[in-house]
CSV table of C-alpha atoms and ligand atoms in Angstrom, one decimal:
chain,number,residue,atom,x,y,z
A,145,UNK,CA,8.0,22.8,-6.0
A,146,UNK,CA,5.6,23.4,-9.3
A,147,UNK,CA,2.2,24.3,-7.8
A,148,UNK,CA,-1.0,22.0,-9.1
A,149,UNK,CA,-3.9,23.7,-8.6
A,150,UNK,CA,-6.4,21.5,-6.6
A,151,UNK,CA,-9.2,21.3,-8.8
A,152,UNK,CA,-7.1,19.8,-11.5
A,153,UNK,CA,-5.5,17.6,-9.2
A,154,UNK,CA,-8.7,16.1,-8.1
A,155,UNK,CA,-10.6,15.8,-11.6
A,156,UNK,CA,-7.7,14.1,-12.9
A,157,UNK,CA,-7.2,11.5,-9.6
A,158,UNK,CA,-10.9,10.9,-9.6
A,159,UNK,CA,-11.0,10.3,-13.4
A,160,UNK,CA,-8.2,7.8,-13.1
A,161,UNK,CA,-9.1,6.0,-10.5
A,162,UNK,CA,-12.6,5.6,-11.2
A,163,UNK,CA,-11.5,3.8,-14.3
A,164,UNK,CA,-9.4,1.0,-12.2
A,165,UNK,CA,-12.5,0.5,-9.7
A,166,UNK,CA,-15.2,-1.5,-10.5
A,167,UNK,CA,-18.3,0.5,-9.1
A,168,UNK,CA,-21.3,-1.6,-9.6
A,169,UNK,CA,-24.0,0.1,-11.9
A,170,UNK,CA,-21.5,3.1,-12.6
A,171,UNK,CA,-20.6,3.4,-16.3
A,172,UNK,CA,-17.2,5.6,-15.8
A,173,UNK,CA,-16.3,7.3,-19.3
A,174,UNK,CA,-13.1,6.0,-20.7
A,175,UNK,CA,-12.0,9.3,-22.0
A,176,UNK,CA,-11.2,12.5,-20.1
A,177,UNK,CA,-11.1,15.8,-22.1
A,178,UNK,CA,-9.4,18.8,-20.8
A,179,UNK,CA,-10.2,21.8,-22.7
A,180,UNK,CA,-9.1,25.5,-22.5
A,181,UNK,CA,-6.9,28.2,-23.9
A,182,UNK,CA,-3.5,27.3,-24.8
A,183,UNK,CA,-0.5,27.8,-22.6
A,184,UNK,CA,-2.5,27.6,-19.5
A,185,UNK,CA,-0.9,24.4,-18.2
A,186,UNK,CA,-3.1,21.7,-19.2
A,187,UNK,CA,-0.5,19.2,-20.3
A,188,UNK,CA,2.0,20.4,-17.9
A,189,UNK,CA,-0.1,19.7,-14.6
A,190,UNK,CA,-1.1,16.7,-16.3
A,191,UNK,CA,2.5,15.5,-16.0
A,192,UNK,CA,2.9,16.7,-12.5
A,193,UNK,CA,-0.3,15.0,-11.6
A,194,UNK,CA,1.2,11.6,-13.0
A,195,UNK,CA,4.3,11.9,-11.0
A,196,UNK,CA,2.5,12.5,-7.8
A,197,UNK,CA,0.3,9.7,-8.4
A,198,UNK,CA,3.4,7.6,-10.1
A,199,UNK,CA,1.1,7.1,-13.1
A,200,UNK,CA,3.1,6.1,-16.3
A,201,UNK,CA,1.7,7.8,-19.2
A,202,UNK,CA,2.1,6.6,-22.4
A,203,UNK,CA,2.4,9.8,-25.2
A,204,UNK,CA,0.9,10.1,-28.4
A,205,UNK,CA,0.8,13.5,-30.1
A,206,UNK,CA,-1.7,14.9,-32.7
A,207,UNK,CA,1.5,15.8,-34.8
A,208,UNK,CA,2.4,12.0,-34.5
A,209,UNK,CA,-1.0,11.2,-35.7
A,210,UNK,CA,-1.0,13.3,-39.0
A,211,UNK,CA,2.4,12.6,-39.4
A,212,UNK,CA,2.5,10.8,-43.2
A,213,UNK,CA,5.3,8.8,-42.2
A,214,UNK,CA,3.1,7.4,-39.1
A,215,UNK,CA,1.7,4.9,-41.1
A,216,UNK,CA,-1.8,4.1,-40.1
A,217,UNK,CA,-2.8,6.2,-37.4
A,218,UNK,CA,-5.8,4.0,-36.0
A,219,UNK,CA,-3.0,1.3,-35.4
A,220,UNK,CA,-0.7,3.6,-33.8
A,221,UNK,CA,-3.4,4.4,-31.2
A,222,UNK,CA,-4.2,1.1,-30.7
A,223,UNK,CA,-0.4,0.0,-30.5
A,224,UNK,CA,0.0,2.6,-27.7
A,225,UNK,CA,-3.2,1.7,-26.0
A,226,UNK,CA,-1.9,-2.1,-25.4
A,227,UNK,CA,1.3,-0.9,-24.5
A,228,UNK,CA,-0.4,1.0,-21.3
A,229,UNK,CA,-2.6,-2.1,-20.7
A,230,UNK,CA,0.7,-4.3,-20.6
A,231,UNK,CA,2.2,-2.1,-18.0
A,232,UNK,CA,-1.1,-2.0,-15.9
A,233,UNK,CA,-1.3,-5.8,-16.1
A,234,UNK,CA,2.5,-7.2,-16.2
A,235,UNK,CA,3.7,-4.5,-13.6
A,236,UNK,CA,0.4,-4.0,-11.7
A,237,UNK,CA,1.2,-0.1,-12.2
A,238,UNK,CA,-1.3,2.4,-12.9
A,239,UNK,CA,-1.1,3.7,-16.6
A,240,UNK,CA,-2.7,6.2,-19.0
A,241,UNK,CA,-3.1,7.2,-22.7
A,242,UNK,CA,-2.3,10.8,-23.1
A,243,UNK,CA,-3.1,12.5,-26.1
A,244,UNK,CA,-2.1,16.0,-26.4
A,245,UNK,CA,-3.5,18.6,-28.4
A,246,UNK,CA,-6.0,16.2,-30.0
A,247,UNK,CA,-8.0,18.9,-31.5
A,248,UNK,CA,-4.7,20.0,-33.7
A,249,UNK,CA,-5.1,16.9,-35.5
A,250,UNK,CA,-8.1,15.0,-35.0
A,251,UNK,CA,-9.9,18.2,-35.3
A,252,UNK,CA,-9.8,20.9,-37.6
A,253,UNK,CA,-12.4,21.6,-39.6
A,254,UNK,CA,-11.5,25.3,-39.8
A,255,UNK,CA,-11.5,26.9,-43.4
A,256,UNK,CA,-9.0,25.1,-45.9
A,257,UNK,CA,-8.6,22.1,-43.7
A,258,UNK,CA,-10.7,19.3,-44.2
A,259,UNK,CA,-11.7,16.5,-42.2
A,260,UNK,CA,-8.4,14.4,-43.6
A,261,UNK,CA,-8.5,10.6,-44.0
A,262,UNK,CA,-6.5,10.2,-40.7
A,263,UNK,CA,-8.7,12.1,-38.7
A,264,UNK,CA,-11.6,10.3,-39.3
A,265,UNK,CA,-9.5,7.2,-38.0
A,266,UNK,CA,-8.4,8.4,-35.0
A,267,UNK,CA,-12.0,9.4,-34.2
A,268,UNK,CA,-13.5,6.1,-35.0
A,269,UNK,CA,-10.8,4.5,-33.2
A,270,UNK,CA,-11.0,6.6,-30.2
A,271,UNK,CA,-14.8,6.0,-29.9
A,272,UNK,CA,-14.5,2.2,-30.7
A,273,UNK,CA,-11.9,2.1,-27.6
A,274,UNK,CA,-14.0,3.9,-25.5
A,275,UNK,CA,-16.9,1.5,-26.5
A,276,UNK,CA,-15.0,-1.5,-25.9
A,277,UNK,CA,-12.0,-0.6,-23.6
A,278,UNK,CA,-11.2,-4.4,-22.9
A,279,UNK,CA,-10.9,-5.7,-26.6
A,280,UNK,CA,-8.3,-3.9,-28.5
A,281,UNK,CA,-6.9,-5.7,-31.0
A,282,UNK,CA,-4.4,-4.7,-33.5
A,283,UNK,CA,-5.0,-5.3,-36.8
A,284,UNK,CA,-3.8,-8.6,-38.2
A,285,UNK,CA,-3.4,-10.5,-34.6
A,286,UNK,CA,-6.1,-11.2,-32.3
A,287,UNK,CA,-5.7,-11.9,-28.6
A,288,UNK,CA,-8.5,-13.4,-26.7
A,289,UNK,CA,-7.0,-12.1,-23.5
A,290,UNK,CA,-9.2,-9.2,-22.0
A,291,UNK,CA,-7.0,-5.9,-21.6
A,292,UNK,CA,-7.4,-4.0,-18.0
A,293,UNK,CA,-9.0,-0.5,-18.9
A,294,UNK,CA,-6.5,2.0,-19.7
A,295,UNK,CA,-8.0,5.4,-19.0
A,296,UNK,CA,-7.2,7.9,-22.2
A,297,UNK,CA,-6.3,11.5,-21.2
A,298,UNK,CA,-6.7,14.3,-24.1
A,299,UNK,CA,-6.0,18.0,-24.4
A,300,UNK,CA,-7.1,20.3,-26.7
A,301,UNK,CA,-8.2,24.1,-27.3
A,302,UNK,CA,-11.6,23.9,-28.9
A,303,UNK,CA,-13.7,20.5,-28.5
A,304,UNK,CA,-16.4,22.2,-30.5
A,305,UNK,CA,-14.4,21.4,-33.8
A,306,UNK,CA,-14.1,17.6,-32.8
A,307,UNK,CA,-16.3,14.8,-34.0
A,308,UNK,CA,-19.4,15.3,-32.1
A,309,UNK,CA,-20.4,11.6,-31.2
A,310,UNK,CA,-16.8,11.3,-29.6
A,311,UNK,CA,-17.2,14.0,-27.2
A,312,UNK,CA,-20.7,12.6,-26.0
A,313,UNK,CA,-21.1,12.1,-22.4
A,314,UNK,CA,-20.7,8.2,-21.8
A,315,UNK,CA,-17.8,8.4,-23.5
A,316,UNK,CA,-15.7,11.4,-22.6
A,317,UNK,CA,-15.7,13.3,-19.4
A,318,UNK,CA,-15.2,17.1,-20.2
A,319,UNK,CA,-13.1,19.4,-18.1
A,320,UNK,CA,-12.8,23.1,-19.1
A,321,UNK,CA,-9.9,24.6,-17.4
A,322,UNK,CA,-9.0,28.2,-16.8
A,323,UNK,CA,-6.7,29.1,-13.9
A,324,UNK,CA,-8.6,31.4,-11.4
A,325,UNK,CA,-6.3,34.5,-10.1
A,326,UNK,CA,-5.7,32.2,-7.0
A,327,UNK,CA,-4.4,29.4,-9.1
A,328,UNK,CA,-2.5,31.8,-11.2
A,329,UNK,CA,-0.8,33.4,-8.4
A,330,UNK,CA,-0.1,30.0,-6.8
A,331,UNK,CA,1.3,28.6,-10.1
A,332,UNK,CA,3.5,31.8,-11.0
A,333,UNK,CA,4.8,31.5,-7.3
A,334,UNK,CA,5.8,28.1,-8.0
A,335,UNK,CA,7.5,29.3,-11.0
A,336,UNK,CA,10.0,31.8,-9.2
A,337,UNK,CA,10.2,29.9,-5.8
A,338,UNK,CA,13.8,29.5,-6.9
A,339,UNK,CA,14.3,33.0,-7.3
A,340,UNK,CA,13.4,34.8,-4.2
A,341,UNK,CA,10.2,36.9,-5.2
A,342,UNK,CA,8.0,37.8,-2.4
A,343,UNK,CA,4.7,37.0,-2.1
A,344,UNK,CA,3.5,40.8,-2.8
A,345,UNK,CA,6.1,41.0,-5.8
A,346,UNK,CA,4.4,37.8,-7.4
A,347,UNK,CA,0.8,40.0,-6.9
A,348,UNK,CA,2.5,42.6,-8.7
A,349,UNK,CA,3.5,41.0,-11.6
A,350,UNK,CA,0.4,38.8,-12.1
A,351,UNK,CA,-1.7,41.9,-11.8
A,352,UNK,CA,0.4,43.7,-14.0
A,353,UNK,CA,0.5,41.4,-17.0
A,354,UNK,CA,-3.2,40.2,-16.2
A,355,UNK,CA,-4.8,38.3,-19.2
A,356,UNK,CA,-1.5,36.9,-20.3
A,357,UNK,CA,-1.4,32.8,-20.1
A,358,UNK,CA,0.7,30.7,-17.6
A,359,UNK,CA,3.5,30.2,-20.4
A,360,UNK,CA,4.3,33.8,-20.5
A,361,UNK,CA,5.6,33.7,-17.4
A,362,UNK,CA,7.6,30.7,-17.7
A,363,UNK,CA,8.8,32.3,-20.5
A,364,UNK,CA,9.6,35.4,-18.8
A,365,UNK,CA,11.6,33.4,-16.5
A,366,UNK,CA,13.4,31.8,-19.0
A,367,UNK,CA,14.3,34.9,-20.9
A,368,UNK,CA,16.1,36.5,-17.8
A,369,UNK,CA,18.7,33.6,-18.5
A,370,UNK,CA,19.4,34.8,-22.1
A,371,UNK,CA,21.2,37.9,-20.6
A,372,UNK,CA,23.5,35.2,-18.9
A,373,UNK,CA,24.0,33.1,-21.8
A,374,UNK,CA,24.6,36.1,-24.2
A,375,UNK,CA,27.2,37.7,-21.5
A,376,UNK,CA,29.1,33.8,-21.5
A,377,UNK,CA,28.9,34.0,-25.2
A,378,UNK,CA,30.6,37.0,-25.4
A,379,UNK,CA,33.3,36.0,-22.9
A,380,UNK,CA,33.9,32.7,-24.7
A,381,UNK,CA,33.9,34.3,-28.2
A,382,UNK,CA,31.4,33.7,-31.0
A,383,UNK,CA,33.6,31.7,-33.0
A,384,UNK,CA,34.6,29.5,-30.0
A,385,UNK,CA,31.3,28.8,-28.2
A,386,UNK,CA,30.6,25.4,-30.3
A,387,UNK,CA,33.8,24.0,-29.1
A,388,UNK,CA,32.6,24.9,-25.1
A,389,UNK,CA,29.3,23.7,-25.2
A,390,UNK,CA,28.9,20.6,-28.0
A,391,UNK,CA,30.1,17.6,-26.8
A,392,UNK,CA,32.0,18.7,-23.7
A,393,UNK,CA,31.4,17.3,-20.3
A,394,UNK,CA,32.4,20.8,-18.4
A,395,UNK,CA,29.8,22.1,-16.6
A,396,UNK,CA,28.8,25.9,-16.9
A,397,UNK,CA,27.9,27.7,-13.6
A,398,UNK,CA,26.2,30.9,-14.1
A,399,UNK,CA,26.1,34.0,-11.7
A,400,UNK,CA,22.7,34.5,-10.0
A,401,UNK,CA,20.6,36.3,-12.7
A,402,UNK,CA,18.9,39.3,-12.0
A,403,UNK,CA,15.4,38.6,-10.6
A,404,UNK,CA,14.6,42.1,-9.3
A,405,UNK,CA,10.8,42.8,-10.0
A,406,UNK,CA,11.6,46.1,-12.0
A,407,UNK,CA,13.7,43.9,-14.6
A,408,UNK,CA,10.8,41.4,-14.7
A,409,UNK,CA,8.7,44.1,-15.3
A,410,UNK,CA,10.6,45.3,-18.2
A,411,UNK,CA,11.4,42.0,-19.8
A,412,UNK,CA,7.7,41.3,-19.6
A,413,UNK,CA,6.9,44.5,-21.4
A,414,UNK,CA,9.4,43.8,-24.2
A,415,UNK,CA,7.4,40.5,-24.5
A,416,UNK,CA,4.3,41.9,-24.8
A,417,UNK,CA,5.7,44.5,-27.8
A,418,UNK,CA,6.7,41.4,-29.4
A,419,UNK,CA,2.9,40.0,-29.4
A,420,UNK,CA,1.8,43.5,-30.4
A,421,UNK,CA,4.0,43.0,-33.4
A,422,UNK,CA,2.7,39.6,-34.4
A,423,UNK,CA,-1.0,40.8,-33.7
A,424,UNK,CA,0.0,43.8,-36.1
A,425,UNK,CA,1.1,41.4,-39.0
A,426,UNK,CA,-1.8,39.2,-38.5
A,427,UNK,CA,-4.0,42.2,-39.2
A,428,UNK,CA,-2.1,43.1,-42.3
A,429,UNK,CA,-2.1,39.6,-43.3
A,430,UNK,CA,-6.1,39.4,-42.9
A,431,UNK,CA,-6.6,42.6,-44.6
A,432,UNK,CA,-4.5,42.0,-47.6
A,433,UNK,CA,-6.3,38.4,-48.0
B,261,ADP,P1,-1.5,23.8,-22.5
B,261,ADP,O1,-1.3,22.6,-22.6
B,261,ADP,O2,-2.7,24.3,-21.6
B,261,ADP,O3,-1.6,24.4,-23.8
B,261,ADP,P2,1.2,23.6,-21.2
B,261,ADP,O4,0.7,22.6,-20.3
B,261,ADP,O5,1.6,23.3,-22.2
B,261,ADP,O6,-0.2,24.5,-21.7
B,261,ADP,O7,1.8,25.1,-20.5
B,261,ADP,C1,2.6,26.1,-20.8
B,261,ADP,C2,3.6,26.1,-20.1
B,261,ADP,O8,3.0,27.0,-19.0
B,261,ADP,C3,4.3,25.2,-19.3
B,261,ADP,O9,5.5,24.4,-20.6
B,261,ADP,C4,5.1,25.3,-18.1
B,261,ADP,O10,6.2,26.0,-18.5
B,261,ADP,C5,4.3,26.6,-17.6
B,261,ADP,N1,3.2,25.6,-16.8
B,261,ADP,C6,2.2,25.5,-16.9
B,261,ADP,N2,1.6,25.2,-15.7
B,261,ADP,C7,2.5,25.3,-14.9
B,261,ADP,C8,2.6,24.8,-13.5
B,261,ADP,N3,1.6,24.6,-12.6
B,261,ADP,N4,3.6,25.2,-12.7
B,261,ADP,C9,4.8,25.6,-13.5
B,261,ADP,N5,4.9,25.9,-14.9
B,261,ADP,C10,3.5,25.9,-15.8
């Protein structure tokens, strides 16, 4: 019952489909870059769309690309791309390559961080693939059989930090994602569907915490369960809880948590207070620098 914003669904569906169609005279960019503020549902909605369209996504995270154990990041990108190509050609299924938070690894030219060697390799590799999507080779082997095009979807915060030629129009289609108030209401409504809140209550909640991203609301919902879990721990005993939950096939059922609006408002305010603490500590840290 999660809600996908129609604008988001349409953009992604068109990008994916366009790359599988052989439109005469149309040069579809291989990469779709979805950017915008963190926690607004870029990655999450991509997954919802993949499920809806029965697209298999092969994932790659910026963390993986930056990890010193990853080996050659250029090889890793090519390897996963070929994996997705295999799904398309061998199983006749739609597949995409999905790179989350690309600017966390491939970007980052802010103070203190240099363009790392890995970063340059990832940028160069993606450009290369975007220019030659049917000929992506692994180092040390050559496959003369052309590959199907694999649409690539990347998400990120700020593409201003990415290597400019990669973001160029022919290579990357850009989509700035910022949910409107209407999107926000529908999405938050979807998050609280199982909990029996009315439409008016959802509106009150969203208005009260205006300016908070979508993940605030899903974290709020999760935090309501904390109380139940604490009650469960107290009832079992702090020293016995390990036995009860680890390696146990026992199913635990909880009484329905308290999802009344006042309670949600109260929990939400606590979360906002925590955010403010973090802000203050940051300011102190900046001041002392
Ligand atoms: P981003 O990629 O923009 O940083 P995410 O996709 O990670 O943000 O979303 C953050 C969290 O918000 C998700 O883990 C999920 O809990 C919640 N969320 C986002 N979009 C939706 C949605 N359409 N329906 C339900 N929950 C959502």
